Amino acid sequence: MTSNLFSRRRAERFAQLLDEANGGRRHHVRSRADDHLAALVAVGRQLNADPPPVAVDPDFRTGLRAMLVAAAEREGVGAGASAPEAAPAARRGPLGQRGTVGAGPRGPFLPAVTARRARARGAILIGVTAGAIAVSGISAASENAVPGDALYGMKRSTERAQLALASSDLSRGQLFLDFARTRLGEAAALRGDRLGFDAVLDDMDSDTRQGVRLLTTTAAQRSDPAGLDSVNAFVTGQRRAVGDLLDGASRAERDRVRESIALLDAIRKRSDGLRAAIECELPAPAGSDALGPTPTACPGDR
């Protein structure tokens, strides 16, 4: 996690965005990481404004503490002010001069570079903490929420945070498929509510397409069918579960469910086509659509 999302530069930017979201001074800069960090900032702000009424699991609390202590030791947080070599440095220049350490009414002054490093290291710990809280026990209260529930926004924000924390397109693709499974469970709870039922299935299909596109693209680029294995396993289980929604459904609901089944059938066909293209060592397809690369047939199949 720290080597990807929470690099020093991203961590410091995350701390700035979180500070701004909580009413702090605005930093007139723009980072390419802002869009990825926005989901975590939203979760942090929501947790601060409206903490969910759930007790943190003791095991999670213990694990989080151990992780933060280890990160603090690794990053050297808190070591700068008490380092023995700081005293000689104080004699190399006047009080408060840039690049020196001096004494003041509130304690020693850190060199500018050291201060920046300390802020970055502290931001890393803030980021690690926010990320761990966003995807762990603190979100448990929203797990069973459905559209219309007070905690449903928290549930979706937590999902966005998980995507921001993912380290690769393969991981993000698998997360989107997990979210599609979650939307399916919500749809089952909303049968009889036509608008809510259709909206959740729309979200489910959107998550499915995004996850499949990421996984099939990764498979084609790497000529590695591992991502296609995940797609096929998802389609097999999801198609069966979506089919269960037909039982006892109204005519309109059945028509909508069949659209999702047709999407899953198209995905399986696409996955099989890409697998065949990889096996006969065709180059990565140039064309793509909502489901990812569009493969061409192997020479012997034309």
Tab-separated table of C-alpha atoms in Angstrom:
chain	number	residue	atom	x	y	z
A	1	MET	CA	0.000	0.000	0.000
A	2	THR	CA	2.676	2.511	1.037
A	3	SER	CA	4.742	1.852	-2.105
A	4	ASN	CA	1.856	2.759	-4.414
A	5	LEU	CA	-0.931	4.989	-3.150
A	6	PHE	CA	0.901	6.362	-0.130
A	7	SER	CA	4.199	7.421	-1.632
A	8	ARG	CA	5.537	10.497	0.130
A	9	ARG	CA	4.266	12.900	-2.505
A	10	ARG	CA	0.793	11.359	-2.638
A	11	ALA	CA	0.636	11.105	1.138
A	12	GLU	CA	1.419	14.786	1.573
A	13	ARG	CA	-1.184	15.703	-1.048
A	14	PHE	CA	-3.744	13.466	0.685
A	15	ALA	CA	-3.070	15.283	3.972
A	16	GLN	CA	-3.610	18.634	2.208
A	17	LEU	CA	-6.899	17.519	0.648
A	18	LEU	CA	-8.123	16.109	3.960
A	19	ASP	CA	-7.212	19.348	5.705
A	20	GLU	CA	-9.065	21.398	3.073
A	21	ALA	CA	-12.132	19.144	3.328
A	22	ASN	CA	-12.245	19.789	7.079
A	23	GLY	CA	-12.136	23.567	6.661
A	24	GLY	CA	-8.377	24.108	6.680
A	25	ARG	CA	-6.306	26.440	4.533
A	26	ARG	CA	-6.604	25.832	0.801
A	27	HIS	CA	-3.477	24.790	-1.059
A	28	HIS	CA	-3.551	26.305	-4.553
A	29	VAL	CA	-2.056	23.304	-6.294
A	30	ARG	CA	-3.410	20.496	-8.412
A	31	SER	CA	-2.042	16.963	-8.486
A	32	ARG	CA	-2.667	14.130	-10.934
A	33	ALA	CA	-3.400	11.968	-7.889
A	34	ASP	CA	-6.339	14.158	-6.776
A	35	ASP	CA	-8.990	12.137	-8.614
A	36	HIS	CA	-7.757	8.877	-7.073
A	37	LEU	CA	-7.525	10.409	-3.598
A	38	ALA	CA	-10.949	12.072	-3.750
A	39	ALA	CA	-12.726	8.873	-2.697
A	40	LEU	CA	-10.553	8.499	0.408
A	41	VAL	CA	-11.025	12.173	1.283
A	42	ALA	CA	-14.802	11.761	0.971
A	43	VAL	CA	-14.744	8.752	3.289
A	44	GLY	CA	-12.560	10.576	5.809
A	45	ARG	CA	-14.854	13.599	5.780
A	46	GLN	CA	-17.970	11.474	6.137
A	47	LEU	CA	-16.481	9.481	8.993
A	48	ASN	CA	-15.562	12.704	10.755
A	49	ALA	CA	-18.980	14.300	10.241
A	50	ASP	CA	-21.189	11.283	10.890
A	51	PRO	CA	-19.323	8.361	12.479
A	52	PRO	CA	-21.293	5.114	12.153
A	53	PRO	CA	-22.669	3.683	15.412
A	54	VAL	CA	-20.473	0.590	15.435
A	55	ALA	CA	-17.850	-0.619	17.871
A	56	VAL	CA	-14.426	-1.295	16.381
A	57	ASP	CA	-13.482	-4.951	16.629
A	58	PRO	CA	-10.700	-5.438	19.244
A	59	ASP	CA	-8.654	-7.547	16.838
A	60	PHE	CA	-8.837	-4.804	14.221
A	61	ARG	CA	-7.830	-2.179	16.801
A	62	THR	CA	-4.839	-4.272	17.863
A	63	GLY	CA	-3.806	-4.969	14.278
A	64	LEU	CA	-4.132	-1.307	13.282
A	65	ARG	CA	-2.023	-0.210	16.241
A	66	ALA	CA	0.694	-2.727	15.373
A	67	MET	CA	0.661	-1.576	11.749
A	68	LEU	CA	0.968	2.095	12.707
A	69	VAL	CA	3.776	1.425	15.174
A	70	ALA	CA	5.654	-0.533	12.522
A	71	ALA	CA	5.097	2.234	9.968
A	72	ALA	CA	6.267	4.867	12.452
A	73	GLU	CA	9.461	2.940	13.139
A	74	ARG	CA	10.079	2.355	9.436
A	75	GLU	CA	9.457	5.992	8.479
A	76	GLY	CA	11.265	7.453	11.478
A	77	VAL	CA	8.290	9.502	12.670
A	78	GLY	CA	9.165	11.272	15.923
A	79	ALA	CA	12.895	10.624	15.619
A	80	GLY	CA	13.912	14.019	14.243
A	81	ALA	CA	13.323	16.176	17.311
A	82	SER	CA	15.073	13.845	19.739
A	83	ALA	CA	18.047	12.777	17.629
A	84	PRO	CA	21.351	13.181	19.564
A	85	GLU	CA	23.097	14.757	16.577
A	86	ALA	CA	20.623	17.674	16.565
A	87	ALA	CA	22.483	19.555	19.328
A	88	PRO	CA	25.724	20.159	17.391
A	89	ALA	CA	23.725	21.304	14.413
A	90	ALA	CA	22.261	24.098	16.517
A	91	ARG	CA	25.709	25.715	16.748
A	92	ARG	CA	26.233	25.920	12.989
A	93	GLY	CA	24.073	28.979	12.417
A	94	PRO	CA	21.853	31.637	13.972
A	95	LEU	CA	18.537	30.828	15.569
A	96	GLY	CA	15.852	29.870	13.083
A	97	GLN	CA	18.153	30.123	10.029
A	98	ARG	CA	17.139	27.886	7.118
A	99	GLY	CA	18.965	24.595	7.267
A	100	THR	CA	19.823	24.881	10.991
A	101	VAL	CA	18.357	23.721	14.240
A	102	GLY	CA	17.797	26.212	17.038
A	103	ALA	CA	15.954	26.423	20.325
A	104	GLY	CA	12.804	28.411	20.855
A	105	PRO	CA	10.063	28.837	23.441
A	106	ARG	CA	8.248	25.778	22.060
A	107	GLY	CA	11.319	23.579	21.598
A	108	PRO	CA	13.893	22.996	18.874
A	109	PHE	CA	13.425	24.303	15.344
A	110	LEU	CA	13.761	21.619	12.668
A	111	PRO	CA	15.587	22.321	9.376
A	112	ALA	CA	13.188	23.027	6.509
A	113	VAL	CA	14.017	19.757	4.749
A	114	THR	CA	13.570	17.784	7.955
A	115	ALA	CA	10.251	19.502	8.635
A	116	ARG	CA	8.979	18.619	5.165
A	117	ARG	CA	10.035	15.029	5.642
A	118	ALA	CA	8.305	14.902	9.005
A	119	ARG	CA	5.089	16.237	7.481
A	120	ALA	CA	5.273	13.680	4.680
A	121	ARG	CA	5.906	10.845	7.119
A	122	GLY	CA	3.026	11.966	9.273
A	123	ALA	CA	0.819	12.156	6.204
A	124	ILE	CA	1.775	8.609	5.301
A	125	LEU	CA	0.523	7.436	8.691
A	126	ILE	CA	-2.664	9.478	8.260
A	127	GLY	CA	-3.191	7.885	4.860
A	128	VAL	CA	-2.510	4.372	6.097
A	129	THR	CA	-4.914	4.901	8.987
A	130	ALA	CA	-7.686	6.342	6.796
A	131	GLY	CA	-7.271	3.565	4.269
A	132	ALA	CA	-7.320	0.851	6.891
A	133	ILE	CA	-10.386	2.311	8.582
A	134	ALA	CA	-12.194	2.827	5.274
A	135	VAL	CA	-11.902	-0.793	4.197
A	136	SER	CA	-12.052	-2.530	7.601
A	137	GLY	CA	-14.262	-2.754	10.663
A	138	ILE	CA	-15.475	0.844	10.675
A	139	SER	CA	-17.558	0.193	7.531
A	140	ALA	CA	-19.250	-2.892	8.967
A	141	ALA	CA	-22.389	-0.956	9.889
A	142	SER	CA	-23.105	-0.211	6.223
A	143	GLU	CA	-22.518	-3.693	4.796
A	144	ASN	CA	-26.200	-4.637	4.630
A	145	ALA	CA	-27.459	-1.212	3.575
A	146	VAL	CA	-29.563	-0.929	0.418
A	147	PRO	CA	-30.557	2.158	-1.600
A	148	GLY	CA	-32.689	4.399	0.564
A	149	ASP	CA	-30.949	3.436	3.823
A	150	ALA	CA	-29.067	6.129	5.727
A	151	LEU	CA	-25.760	4.276	5.518
A	152	TYR	CA	-25.914	3.374	1.838
A	153	GLY	CA	-23.798	6.389	0.896
A	154	MET	CA	-21.135	5.194	3.333
A	155	LYS	CA	-21.223	1.773	1.718
A	156	ARG	CA	-20.622	3.180	-1.766
A	157	SER	CA	-17.936	5.568	-0.498
A	158	THR	CA	-16.126	2.632	1.071
A	159	GLU	CA	-16.194	0.847	-2.280
A	160	ARG	CA	-14.672	3.883	-3.978
A	161	ALA	CA	-11.968	3.951	-1.324
A	162	GLN	CA	-11.183	0.300	-1.990
A	163	LEU	CA	-10.763	1.107	-5.680
A	164	ALA	CA	-8.430	3.989	-4.799
A	165	LEU	CA	-6.330	1.638	-2.678
A	166	ALA	CA	-6.090	-1.074	-5.359
A	167	SER	CA	-2.574	-1.373	-6.750
A	168	SER	CA	-3.311	-2.661	-10.271
A	169	ASP	CA	-5.981	-2.930	-12.971
A	170	LEU	CA	-6.247	-6.622	-12.146
A	171	SER	CA	-7.119	-5.837	-8.523
A	172	ARG	CA	-9.547	-3.091	-9.538
A	173	GLY	CA	-11.244	-5.405	-12.018
A	174	GLN	CA	-11.779	-8.053	-9.373
A	175	LEU	CA	-13.146	-5.408	-6.993
A	176	PHE	CA	-15.686	-4.244	-9.581
A	177	LEU	CA	-16.897	-7.844	-9.958
A	178	ASP	CA	-17.199	-8.097	-6.169
A	179	PHE	CA	-19.295	-4.927	-6.221
A	180	ALA	CA	-21.495	-6.444	-8.947
A	181	ARG	CA	-22.150	-9.399	-6.639
A	182	THR	CA	-23.056	-6.919	-3.889
A	183	ARG	CA	-25.495	-5.096	-6.187
A	184	LEU	CA	-27.139	-8.444	-6.953
A	185	GLY	CA	-27.820	-8.982	-3.257
A	186	GLU	CA	-29.317	-5.504	-3.041
A	187	ALA	CA	-31.557	-6.207	-6.026
A	188	ALA	CA	-32.922	-9.309	-4.308
A	189	ALA	CA	-33.888	-7.132	-1.345
A	190	LEU	CA	-35.625	-4.575	-3.591
A	191	ARG	CA	-37.945	-6.843	-5.554
A	192	GLY	CA	-41.339	-5.211	-5.703
A	193	ASP	CA	-39.773	-1.741	-5.880
A	194	ARG	CA	-39.635	-1.332	-9.660
A	195	LEU	CA	-37.542	1.818	-9.764
A	196	GLY	CA	-35.116	0.694	-7.076
A	197	PHE	CA	-34.817	-2.801	-8.560
A	198	ASP	CA	-34.024	-1.512	-12.054
A	199	ALA	CA	-31.564	1.089	-10.743
A	200	VAL	CA	-29.590	-1.466	-8.755
A	201	LEU	CA	-29.440	-3.849	-11.714
A	202	ASP	CA	-28.200	-0.950	-13.859
A	203	ASP	CA	-25.439	-0.353	-11.318
A	204	MET	CA	-24.699	-4.087	-11.220
A	205	ASP	CA	-24.298	-4.236	-14.997
A	206	SER	CA	-22.114	-1.119	-14.952
A	207	ASP	CA	-19.825	-2.632	-12.301
A	208	THR	CA	-19.739	-5.860	-14.306
A	209	ARG	CA	-18.698	-4.098	-17.515
A	210	GLN	CA	-15.993	-2.057	-15.800
A	211	GLY	CA	-14.556	-5.089	-14.031
A	212	VAL	CA	-14.626	-7.259	-17.146
A	213	ARG	CA	-13.042	-4.524	-19.265
A	214	LEU	CA	-10.130	-4.162	-16.835
A	215	LEU	CA	-9.576	-7.922	-16.581
A	216	THR	CA	-9.860	-8.681	-20.300
A	217	THR	CA	-7.591	-5.751	-21.181
A	218	THR	CA	-4.969	-6.949	-18.706
A	219	ALA	CA	-5.218	-10.495	-20.073
A	220	ALA	CA	-4.790	-9.329	-23.679
A	221	GLN	CA	-1.903	-6.983	-22.917
A	222	ARG	CA	-0.005	-9.607	-20.933
A	223	SER	CA	-1.071	-12.594	-23.048
A	224	ASP	CA	-1.979	-14.153	-19.714
A	225	PRO	CA	-5.402	-15.841	-19.259
A	226	ALA	CA	-5.375	-15.434	-15.449
A	227	GLY	CA	-7.752	-12.478	-15.639
A	228	LEU	CA	-10.046	-14.498	-17.906
A	229	ASP	CA	-10.193	-17.243	-15.272
A	230	SER	CA	-11.581	-14.658	-12.834
A	231	VAL	CA	-14.089	-13.485	-15.446
A	232	ASN	CA	-15.332	-17.020	-16.168
A	233	ALA	CA	-15.651	-17.896	-12.473
A	234	PHE	CA	-17.643	-14.709	-11.937
A	235	VAL	CA	-19.949	-15.345	-14.910
A	236	THR	CA	-20.683	-18.919	-13.806
A	237	GLY	CA	-21.734	-17.954	-10.293
A	238	GLN	CA	-23.353	-14.653	-11.173
A	239	ARG	CA	-25.479	-16.071	-13.979
A	240	ARG	CA	-26.911	-18.690	-11.667
A	241	ALA	CA	-27.650	-16.112	-8.956
A	242	VAL	CA	-29.175	-13.613	-11.397
A	243	GLY	CA	-31.387	-16.385	-12.752
A	244	ASP	CA	-32.765	-16.895	-9.238
A	245	LEU	CA	-34.270	-13.407	-9.455
A	246	LEU	CA	-36.706	-14.718	-12.087
A	247	ASP	CA	-38.563	-16.791	-9.499
A	248	GLY	CA	-41.648	-14.926	-8.337
A	249	ALA	CA	-40.724	-11.803	-10.292
A	250	SER	CA	-43.197	-9.621	-12.135
A	251	ARG	CA	-43.159	-9.555	-15.917
A	252	ALA	CA	-41.321	-6.235	-15.979
A	253	GLU	CA	-38.745	-7.499	-13.485
A	254	ARG	CA	-38.192	-10.677	-15.519
A	255	ASP	CA	-37.580	-8.634	-18.663
A	256	ARG	CA	-34.981	-6.532	-16.832
A	257	VAL	CA	-33.291	-9.596	-15.333
A	258	ARG	CA	-32.965	-11.177	-18.780
A	259	GLU	CA	-30.990	-8.125	-19.927
A	260	SER	CA	-28.408	-8.833	-17.232
A	261	ILE	CA	-28.318	-12.515	-18.183
A	262	ALA	CA	-27.720	-11.566	-21.830
A	263	LEU	CA	-24.803	-9.361	-20.717
A	264	LEU	CA	-23.237	-12.263	-18.812
A	265	ASP	CA	-23.613	-14.529	-21.847
A	266	ALA	CA	-21.880	-11.913	-24.029
A	267	ILE	CA	-19.074	-11.661	-21.486
A	268	ARG	CA	-18.488	-15.410	-21.514
A	269	LYS	CA	-18.337	-15.380	-25.307
A	270	ARG	CA	-15.814	-12.513	-25.233
A	271	SER	CA	-13.681	-14.275	-22.629
A	272	ASP	CA	-13.602	-17.493	-24.658
A	273	GLY	CA	-12.626	-15.557	-27.797
A	274	LEU	CA	-9.751	-13.803	-26.026
A	275	ARG	CA	-8.537	-17.067	-24.513
A	276	ALA	CA	-8.427	-18.665	-27.969
A	277	ALA	CA	-6.524	-15.651	-29.348
A	278	ILE	CA	-3.961	-15.909	-26.534
A	279	GLU	CA	-3.527	-19.644	-27.066
A	280	CYS	CA	-2.805	-19.195	-30.789
A	281	GLU	CA	-0.436	-16.294	-29.942
A	282	LEU	CA	-2.252	-13.560	-31.825
A	283	PRO	CA	-1.105	-9.986	-31.035
A	284	ALA	CA	-3.176	-7.927	-28.593
A	285	PRO	CA	-6.376	-6.754	-30.340
A	286	ALA	CA	-6.363	-3.147	-31.536
A	287	GLY	CA	-10.106	-2.655	-31.201
A	288	SER	CA	-12.140	-2.584	-28.004
A	289	ASP	CA	-15.629	-1.891	-26.678
A	290	ALA	CA	-17.415	-1.838	-23.321
A	291	LEU	CA	-16.227	-5.388	-22.552
A	292	GLY	CA	-12.603	-4.759	-23.453
A	293	PRO	CA	-10.495	-5.927	-26.413
A	294	THR	CA	-12.333	-7.424	-29.389
A	295	PRO	CA	-10.326	-10.461	-30.528
A	296	THR	CA	-9.968	-11.766	-34.046
A	297	ALA	CA	-10.360	-15.454	-34.842
A	298	CYS	CA	-7.322	-17.698	-35.029
A	299	PRO	CA	-6.212	-18.433	-38.625
A	300	GLY	CA	-7.543	-21.980	-38.596
A	301	ASP	CA	-10.989	-20.841	-37.383
A	302	ARG	CA	-11.682	-18.405	-40.209
